Amino acid sequence: MARLQAASLSNRTIKRPRKRKAPDETAAEEEQRAESVEAAADAASASTAATTTVPTKTHDGGKKPRRTKKSDSGSSNPTLRRKTSSSFVESSVPWPDHFTRLQQVYRAMNLVYTFCCTRKHFATTLENIKSTVEGHIKRELLIDDVAQLKALVPSAINFLYVDEAMLEVNLMGSEDNMAGRRANEFRLADPEDREKEEKQKGEVLLFEFVDGDLKRQVQHRKTGEPTRVTQPLRREDLKMPVYSQKQMLNLIEKRNAKFTSAVNQWLNDCAELEQDSVQKLLDEYTVYIPTPSESRASTPGPSDRTSNLPSTIPSERASIPEIVEEIKKLEWYTSQIVPDGHRVFDPQEAICGDLNFQLSQNLVNALYNTRNIERLYAHQAEAINNLYDGHNVIVSTSTSSGKSLIYQIPVLHELEKDHDTRAMYIFPTKALAQDQRRSLKELLRFMDGLQDIVVETFDGDTPFTSRGYIRDEARIIFTNPDMLHITILPQEESWRNFLQNLKYVVVDELHVYNGLFGSHVSFIMRRLRRICAALGNHNVKFISCSATVSNPEEHMRTIFGVEEVKLTDFDGSPSGRKEFICWNTPFKDPGDPSSGRGDTMAEAAKLFCQLILRGVRVIAFCRVRKQCEGLISAVKTELNNLERPEVMNRVMAYRGGYTAQDRRQIEREMFDGKLVGIVATSALELGVDIGSLDAVVTVGFPYTIANLRQQSGRAGRRNKDSLSVLVGDCFPTDQHYMQNPDEIFTKPNAELQVDLENMLCLEGHIQCAAHEMPIRADEDSKYFGHLLPSIAAERMRKDDLDFFHCNERFLPRPSAHVAIRDTEEEHFAIIDVTNNRNAVLEELEASRAFFTIYEGGIFLHQGTSYLVREFSQDAMLAKVERVKVDWTTQQRDFTDVDPIETEAIRAIPGSQSRAFRGPIRITQVVFGFFKVDRRRRILDAVAVDNPPIVLRSQGMWLDVPKRALDIMKQRRLHVGGAIHAAEHAVMSLMPNFVVSLPGDVRTECKNALKEFATRETSRKRPARLTFYDAKGGASGAGIAAKAFEFVDLLLRQACERVAGCHCEEGCLECCCDERCKEANAVMSKAGAEVILKCLLNWEIDVEALPMGPEEGREAAGVETVVEAVEVRPAKGTRVEVVEVKREGGAARGAERVVVGEVGDGGEGGGEGEDEDAVVKVEDDE
């Protein structure tokens, strides 16, 4: 086995001198360890080699037995043994000698491969392991032998040719153990030398098992313990994994038993069919003999693995039911479609309607020539008629139902009558605006007399030299809320001609304007209406289109502040047969839940490729950018495995960060049919027209049911049958919907919420409005509500004529002080320096930069790997070079959320506990990264010296009472998990009291690696529930502050929900969060109940609480949370302690009673001790 220590393939590119091996593990010790494992494995093999069958094992779900207390009598409970989860098949016939010889080969390869997996940077190519295997089987190892093994266990083995360069790990350092070295200590290999070496390299034959892995951990060199997550990586302290003999033997035995079971099944099947088992294997194994890529083109016909795929992508595909059945017949399909997770929706015929007025022949001809339209659908006709009758219109129908015609026809009809008519189309994204402009200009080309009408976009990309011309000459402009807020309304004098003639304002995708963003847009629309009215234009009509939501009519009234609204929600457009499938990622070892879910990206890639190669036009949606790049990379790998590399150029990724030119090109190529598939983030969730789509694959649950329905609606634009697939990830939210697919179809549509009394938002827009045109409080209350007079009196300048003017602190440009959404102006440029190209790949927001680019890391763009060669924070750029590697990098980071000072205090009625409000500091630190292979195994660990990113916000917090900590310690409940669960429980109920959306308020999520570590951590967090505004910068968005007013009711409802939930360990209904950045891995439902009850001073039956540690959440006695120290007010200030007195628990009409003070000079009398307590009675609205 000593020869397996040879340098890996990657060592050929190294430029640094070789270092001596660390003294604590010499080559002799290493070889001795290897021989001991080998001897033990041989002994294990010998114990089972004499027989070909073993007793049948049963399936019990693979759950770890819960720890229990010993009985009072002192007797211990019987030892619990975990049963194997996959059932073993016995053979009904003796084994032929041929299969016994194959078993010997399998056992030898299993042994050698398992040992090689413990060797850092060792590639298990056939060449590397062949001689060692031959030493065990005492004969030559043939490719045919391995191919026959794969034929017997096809899902357990990978045996294929791969690019030798893809196996490189050390692109930046030496071939010896560089674990723990910092990125700047490595000297980069010269790119020209590396390019020459890559050209010299060919393909190698790779062998690997894919049914399970040893659990890898980075270990301390001296103690052998896993290193702490936040511990700085030092070379002298870090060592890559050392595996126990028991770990290795368990995995070897598991694979051996699986092979034996597979052979038994093969023999039983052949006996039942009266076939010669050996001859059948010899007839079928040849399709598993891998072929190099250069010889695949000359291979006659497709192999059996791809035989049901057409040789070229068909122009006319089969029906969706036929394609689904074909996929279900593939060898890798193992019942991924969950029970009750396949739904079929019948097709719908078109229902047409008529207009109450005549369109010109000119317009009728244009509709027919451009879109082949002879009649309007019923919902189109109804909405246009309502608009013609003088109403504002909201249309809430399905995606691709022809909503755009509802606002295009009235505008063109009006322009034919009056060429001075103006219209403003407002879209949430530039891509949507460009798409609709292109569509409208196509119509105008066929309309005599209107061909010269100026139709232009007016957004941040519009050159300043063109803006004056567009303002003066354009009859229709395509813009967004940001430009209306920042440019058009503040410059109303320049836009007066346009605004005086403004007839229609179209706001598409109205459902996007929700929560805080919706509040901002609603005030912008009121500012627009106010200016138009002042200019004498009282005839502006508003047209809105929205996805299907529960309250579209109410939402439109809220956004625009108008009452005359007519809703059209009946969909008359035709639709084809639709199928929806819940597709769950299978376990790594089929039937063994303890093995964990497999690679969701690889699973989605297989499905994606099977669809596009059958002529299905597909879009796949991912939750975040990194997943998007990971999936497009996995798709290209799968296409290569299917011997269809020519299709790679017809599949592209689409996400934020790409340049505008790249995004427009991708949209055009998809629209023109050049692309057969797109992998996208939610950037394409909205209605950008990229042509007809046949299928949508949603990878991982996209946070909300509304998002999922919006994405699913993108399929079926050709009125043909369509498919939507939700691929379940390993996270609790995904698995909840995999186990309860009915909720996807039965949960009510989301209700949109907009808060018009958010003081920060309201004051900002009132100041903007005053700058545009002085405010008269009594008259302008119809636009800004009943709070306007008090805000004007307290926050604005009043002149002698009773007009209010903008406060000086907002001048000279008030709109610049009011950010309507979290957009960043600072971006880092990613520069591709491969072969001295020096081209900008993309631009990355500053807030993402430290989490995405670091020297030595891998940056993904269109699925291609780029090595970060240089990162300059000052120059705001990163230089990257294209490389061929089969691994990626994963940053190691943590986030601390801490209050800075106390500005307000609320006493909890009936309790000594208090809630606090004030500024919050969010500290994000990236301290290193792992190199991770495509099977998510850690190959290496590297430290980086990035400075921390410090953000400011506003929030509230509650310190966990000492009583709660004592109870949890007594019952051995995980404190970190309890705090995390309690925070989620409170946060999930905030929309009940404050108009907000999931994600508007955040908390500090607990990381499993830290919380379940076996070593002490220096990063001990205070026992505190902390919440902060995710938007609004240092001033916050006002949501956490408003929730602070109802903190007693929030705690009460959260406690009742957690205590009353039927689940055992926490679920989405009580204390898990769909958006948890740590995937709800650290949770203690019982502990959360303890914390919430102690904060409320409710009685707790300690003996009735479960005795920990909770299953899967063993803390190994490590303390990660300490008692919180109260955060004091700023120096020199005192803060009143206020208790809210509510009648009958009501949320409104409450009394606020000052019961004490906190600050310099000591705390006041406290609850019930202040004889001169001041009583303030206020309306709590």
Coordinates of N, CA and C in Angstrom, one line a residue, residues 411-424 449-450 452-454 471-477 496-504:
V411 N -53.9 52.9 -25.2 CA -52.9 54.0 -25.5 C -52.8 54.3 -27.0
L412 N -52.8 53.2 -27.8 CA -52.7 53.4 -29.3 C -54.0 54.1 -29.8
H413 N -55.1 53.6 -29.2 CA -56.4 54.2 -29.6 C -56.5 55.7 -29.3
E414 N -56.0 56.1 -28.2 CA -56.0 57.5 -27.8 C -55.0 58.3 -28.6
L415 N -53.8 57.7 -29.0 CA -52.8 58.4 -29.8 C -53.4 58.7 -31.2
E416 N -54.2 57.7 -31.7 CA -54.8 58.0 -33.0 C -55.7 59.2 -33.0
K417 N -56.3 59.5 -31.9 CA -57.2 60.6 -31.8 C -56.5 61.9 -31.5
D418 N -55.4 61.8 -30.7 CA -54.7 63.0 -30.2 C -53.2 62.6 -30.1
H419 N -52.4 63.2 -31.0 CA -51.0 62.9 -31.1 C -50.2 63.5 -29.9
D420 N -50.9 64.4 -29.1 CA -50.2 65.0 -28.0 C -50.4 64.2 -26.7
T421 N -51.2 63.1 -26.8 CA -51.4 62.2 -25.7 C -50.1 61.6 -25.2
R422 N -49.9 61.6 -23.9 CA -48.7 61.0 -23.3 C -49.1 59.8 -22.4
A423 N -48.2 58.8 -22.4 CA -48.4 57.6 -21.5 C -47.1 57.3 -20.9
M424 N -47.2 56.8 -19.7 CA -46.0 56.4 -18.9 C -46.2 54.9 -18.5
G449 N -49.4 56.5 -39.8 CA -49.5 57.8 -39.1 C -48.9 57.8 -37.7
L450 N -48.5 56.6 -37.2 CA -47.9 56.5 -35.9 C -46.5 55.9 -35.9
D452 N -43.8 57.2 -36.7 CA -42.8 58.2 -36.2 C -43.0 58.6 -34.8
I453 N -44.0 58.0 -34.1 CA -44.2 58.3 -32.7 C -42.9 57.9 -31.9
V454 N -42.4 58.8 -31.0 CA -41.2 58.5 -30.3 C -41.6 57.7 -29.0
R471 N -37.7 63.6 -23.0 CA -38.6 64.3 -22.2 C -39.6 65.2 -23.1
D472 N -39.0 65.8 -24.1 CA -39.8 66.8 -24.9 C -40.6 66.1 -26.0
E473 N -40.0 65.0 -26.6 CA -40.6 64.4 -27.8 C -41.3 63.1 -27.6
A474 N -40.9 62.4 -26.6 CA -41.5 61.0 -26.5 C -43.0 61.1 -26.1
R475 N -43.8 60.3 -26.7 CA -45.2 60.2 -26.4 C -45.5 59.1 -25.4
I476 N -44.6 58.1 -25.4 CA -44.7 57.0 -24.5 C -43.3 56.7 -23.9
I477 N -43.1 56.8 -22.6 CA -41.8 56.4 -22.0 C -42.0 55.2 -21.2
R496 N -43.3 69.4 -17.3 CA -44.7 69.9 -17.2 C -45.5 69.6 -18.4
N497 N -44.9 69.8 -19.6 CA -45.7 69.5 -20.8 C -46.1 68.0 -20.9
F498 N -45.2 67.1 -20.5 CA -45.5 65.7 -20.5 C -46.6 65.4 -19.5
L499 N -46.4 65.9 -18.3 CA -47.4 65.6 -17.2 C -48.8 66.2 -17.4
Q500 N -48.8 67.4 -18.1 CA -50.1 68.0 -18.4 C -50.9 67.2 -19.4
N501 N -50.2 66.5 -20.3 CA -50.9 65.7 -21.3 C -50.9 64.2 -21.0
L502 N -50.5 63.9 -19.8 CA -50.4 62.5 -19.4 C -51.8 61.9 -19.3
K503 N -52.1 60.9 -20.0 CA -53.4 60.3 -20.1 C -53.5 58.9 -19.3
Y504 N -52.4 58.1 -19.5 CA -52.4 56.8 -18.9 C -51.1 56.5 -18.2

